Coordinates of C-alpha atoms in Angstrom, one line a residue:
Chain N
Q1 CA 48.7 50.0 17.5
V2 CA 48.6 50.4 21.0
Q3 CA 46.3 46.8 21.4
L4 CA 43.9 45.1 24.6
V5 CA 42.8 42.5 23.2
Q6 CA 40.9 40.0 26.0
S7 CA 39.7 36.6 26.8
G8 CA 36.7 35.7 25.3
S9 CA 32.5 35.1 27.2
E10 CA 32.5 33.0 29.9
L11 CA 28.6 31.2 31.0
K12 CA 29.5 30.2 34.4
K13 CA 27.6 29.5 38.3
P14 CA 26.9 30.8 41.2
G15 CA 30.0 30.4 43.0
A16 CA 32.6 29.2 40.5
S17 CA 35.5 31.2 40.2
V18 CA 36.4 33.1 36.6
K19 CA 40.0 34.2 35.0
V20 CA 39.5 37.6 32.6
S21 CA 42.5 38.4 30.8
C22 CA 43.7 41.7 28.4
K23 CA 46.8 41.0 26.0
A24 CA 48.5 44.2 25.4
S25 CA 50.9 44.9 22.6
G26 CA 51.9 47.8 20.3
Y27 CA 54.1 49.6 23.8
I28 CA 56.0 48.7 26.8
F29 CA 53.5 47.1 29.7
T30 CA 55.1 48.1 31.7
S31 CA 54.3 51.7 31.2
S32 CA 51.1 52.4 32.0
G33 CA 48.9 51.3 34.7
M34 CA 44.9 49.3 33.8
N35 CA 42.4 49.8 35.0
W36 CA 39.6 47.6 34.8
V37 CA 35.6 48.7 34.7
R38 CA 32.3 47.3 34.8
Q39 CA 29.6 47.2 32.6
A40 CA 26.0 46.0 33.5
P41 CA 23.5 45.1 31.5
G42 CA 22.0 48.1 30.2
Q43 CA 24.0 50.5 32.8
G44 CA 26.5 52.1 33.3
L45 CA 30.4 52.7 33.5
E46 CA 32.0 51.1 36.4
W47 CA 34.8 52.2 38.0
M48 CA 37.1 49.0 39.9
G49 CA 40.0 49.8 40.5
W50 CA 44.1 49.8 38.6
I51 CA 47.3 47.6 39.4
N52 CA 50.3 49.3 38.6
T53 CA 52.6 47.5 36.5
V54 CA 56.3 48.7 38.1
T55 CA 55.6 48.1 42.3
G56 CA 52.2 45.2 41.4
N57 CA 50.5 47.5 43.1
P58 CA 46.6 46.9 43.4
T59 CA 44.1 49.2 44.6
Y60 CA 40.0 48.1 44.0
A61 CA 37.1 50.7 44.4
Q62 CA 34.6 50.2 47.0
G63 CA 32.4 47.3 46.2
F64 CA 35.6 45.9 44.6
T65 CA 36.8 44.3 47.5
G66 CA 37.1 41.1 48.7
R67 CA 35.6 38.6 46.2
F68 CA 38.7 40.7 43.4
V69 CA 42.1 40.6 42.5
F70 CA 44.6 42.0 39.8
S71 CA 47.1 40.5 38.6
F72 CA 49.5 40.5 36.0
D73 CA 52.4 38.7 34.3
T74 CA 54.9 41.2 32.6
S75 CA 56.3 38.0 30.1
V76 CA 53.4 38.3 27.6
S77 CA 51.9 42.2 28.5
T78 CA 48.6 40.3 29.8
A79 CA 46.7 41.7 32.8
Y80 CA 43.7 39.6 34.9
L81 CA 41.0 40.2 36.5
Q82 CA 39.8 37.4 39.0
I83 CA 36.1 37.1 40.0
S84 CA 35.4 34.6 42.9
S85 CA 32.8 32.9 44.7
L86 CA 30.9 35.1 41.3
K87 CA 26.8 36.0 41.6
A88 CA 24.3 36.8 39.8
D89 CA 25.0 40.7 40.3
D90 CA 28.0 40.0 38.9
T91 CA 26.9 39.2 35.6
A92 CA 28.4 42.1 33.8
V93 CA 30.8 43.0 30.2
Y94 CA 34.6 43.5 32.0
Y95 CA 36.6 46.2 30.9
C96 CA 40.8 46.6 30.5
A97 CA 41.6 50.3 29.8
R98 CA 45.2 51.7 29.7
S99 CA 46.6 54.6 32.3
V100 CA 44.4 55.4 34.8
S101 CA 46.2 59.2 34.9
G102 CA 48.2 62.4 32.5
V103 CA 47.2 61.8 28.8
D104 CA 47.1 58.9 28.1
A105 CA 44.1 57.9 31.1
F106 CA 41.2 55.0 29.5
D107 CA 43.3 56.2 26.0
V108 CA 43.3 52.8 24.4
W109 CA 40.1 49.7 25.8
G110 CA 39.3 45.9 24.9
Q111 CA 37.4 45.0 23.2
G112 CA 34.9 43.7 26.7
T113 CA 34.2 40.4 28.1
M114 CA 30.9 39.1 29.3
V115 CA 30.9 37.4 31.9
T116 CA 27.2 35.8 32.6
V117 CA 26.7 33.4 36.4
S118 CA 23.6 32.0 35.4
S119 CA 22.1 29.2 37.8
Chain Z
D1 CA 33.8 60.4 46.6
V2 CA 33.8 63.0 43.5
V3 CA 29.9 62.4 42.3
I4 CA 29.5 62.9 38.6
T5 CA 26.1 64.5 37.6
Q6 CA 26.6 65.1 33.3
S7 CA 23.1 66.3 32.4
P8 CA 20.4 65.5 30.2
R9 CA 20.5 61.7 30.2
S10 CA 19.0 61.7 27.0
L11 CA 19.4 63.9 24.0
P12 CA 17.5 64.0 20.7
V13 CA 18.6 65.5 18.2
T14 CA 18.7 66.8 14.1
L15 CA 20.4 65.9 11.6
G16 CA 23.2 68.4 11.4
Q17 CA 22.4 70.2 14.4
P18 CA 24.2 71.2 17.7
A19 CA 24.0 69.3 20.2
S20 CA 25.3 69.6 24.5
I21 CA 26.2 67.3 27.4
S22 CA 27.1 69.0 30.8
C23 CA 29.3 66.8 33.0
R24 CA 29.5 68.7 36.7
S25 CA 31.8 67.4 39.1
S26 CA 31.2 67.9 43.3
Q27 CA 34.8 69.3 43.5
S28 CA 37.2 70.8 41.0
L29 CA 38.9 68.4 38.6
V30 CA 41.1 71.7 37.2
Y31 CA 41.0 70.1 33.8
D32 CA 41.3 66.3 34.1
L33 CA 38.4 65.4 32.5
N34 CA 37.9 63.3 29.8
W35 CA 35.2 61.9 27.7
F36 CA 34.2 58.7 26.1
Q37 CA 31.7 57.6 23.2
Q38 CA 29.9 53.8 24.2
R39 CA 28.7 53.3 20.4
P40 CA 26.1 50.8 19.9
G41 CA 28.1 46.8 20.7
Q42 CA 31.2 48.5 20.8
S43 CA 33.1 49.3 24.2
P44 CA 33.7 53.1 24.5
R45 CA 36.7 55.8 22.6
R46 CA 37.7 58.0 24.7
L47 CA 37.2 61.5 22.7
I48 CA 38.7 64.2 24.3
Y49 CA 41.2 64.5 27.3
K50 CA 42.8 67.2 29.8
A51 CA 38.8 68.0 29.0
S52 CA 39.7 69.6 25.8
N53 CA 41.9 67.6 24.1
R54 CA 41.2 66.2 21.4
D55 CA 42.1 62.5 21.2
S56 CA 43.9 61.3 17.7
G57 CA 41.2 60.3 14.3
V58 CA 38.3 61.4 16.8
P59 CA 36.4 64.2 14.5
A60 CA 36.4 67.8 13.9
R61 CA 33.1 68.1 15.2
F62 CA 33.9 67.1 18.8
S63 CA 34.8 69.7 21.7
G64 CA 34.8 69.6 25.0
S65 CA 35.7 73.1 27.4
G66 CA 35.3 74.1 30.4
S67 CA 37.7 73.6 33.8
G68 CA 37.3 73.5 38.0
T69 CA 34.1 71.8 37.9
D70 CA 31.4 72.3 34.8
F71 CA 32.8 70.8 31.8
T72 CA 31.2 70.5 28.2
L73 CA 31.2 68.0 25.2
T74 CA 29.7 69.7 21.7
I75 CA 29.5 68.2 18.6
S76 CA 28.9 70.8 16.4
R77 CA 26.6 69.8 13.9
V78 CA 26.1 65.8 14.2
E79 CA 26.2 63.2 12.2
A80 CA 24.1 59.6 11.5
E81 CA 27.1 57.8 13.3
D82 CA 27.4 59.9 16.4
V83 CA 24.4 57.8 18.5
G84 CA 25.6 56.0 21.9
V85 CA 26.0 56.9 24.9
Y86 CA 28.4 59.4 26.1
Y87 CA 30.3 59.7 30.2
C88 CA 32.8 62.0 31.0
L89 CA 35.6 60.0 33.3
Q90 CA 37.6 62.2 36.3
A91 CA 40.7 62.5 36.6
A92 CA 41.9 63.6 39.5
H93 CA 40.6 62.0 42.3
W94 CA 40.1 58.3 43.7
P95 CA 38.5 56.6 42.8
R96 CA 38.0 57.8 39.3
T97 CA 34.6 58.6 38.3
F98 CA 32.8 58.3 35.8
G99 CA 29.3 60.1 34.2
Q100 CA 25.8 58.5 34.2
G101 CA 25.8 58.8 31.0
T102 CA 24.5 60.2 28.5
K103 CA 22.3 58.2 25.5
V104 CA 22.0 60.2 22.1
E105 CA 19.5 59.5 19.0
I106 CA 18.6 61.0 16.0
K107 CA 15.1 62.3 16.3

């Protein structure tokens, strides 16, 4: 079955970097783009952007430019979210979700990765 | 950006009774509106795509309707397992935007 499995929780200090992984299985990785969604503690869902897994072109939503980088490795069917210069308000659960448009849009989600930024 | 206004924000319901959640968009989405359920401690799960199409495995008590700027998610008879937060998402325009969420709880 189609599945997205994310890496485990992270505890980081302010100013550090973190890289979250999202391993896809059960479908052809390059057939669908990958979204990233943030959920701060007790808050709603916020679309961070997506990456085209054919062209490699990333699209970042406002507020997620500069310190946020989407990437992927087709050989291991894995998408990545890297956040640099971490701040306390980056503390959130980060989700990957398959496909940005069409009937597959956001149809499968990873289990989420909790990133905590604290000194 | 397209603004999605979701209401109500909180929805106490009696078991076995119906419940409805509304999403209104600042621009026409045609039919490109999806609904998600997020149970406590879980990741979101898509329930409805393209306004009215139920995902595989989603109980028939969930239905979606609407087009253009007004959309509704209806639960015909609420069950205990339906407790959680429900979100709509527009996939017609860039950037993609979510509604604010509706917390469904049992009275």
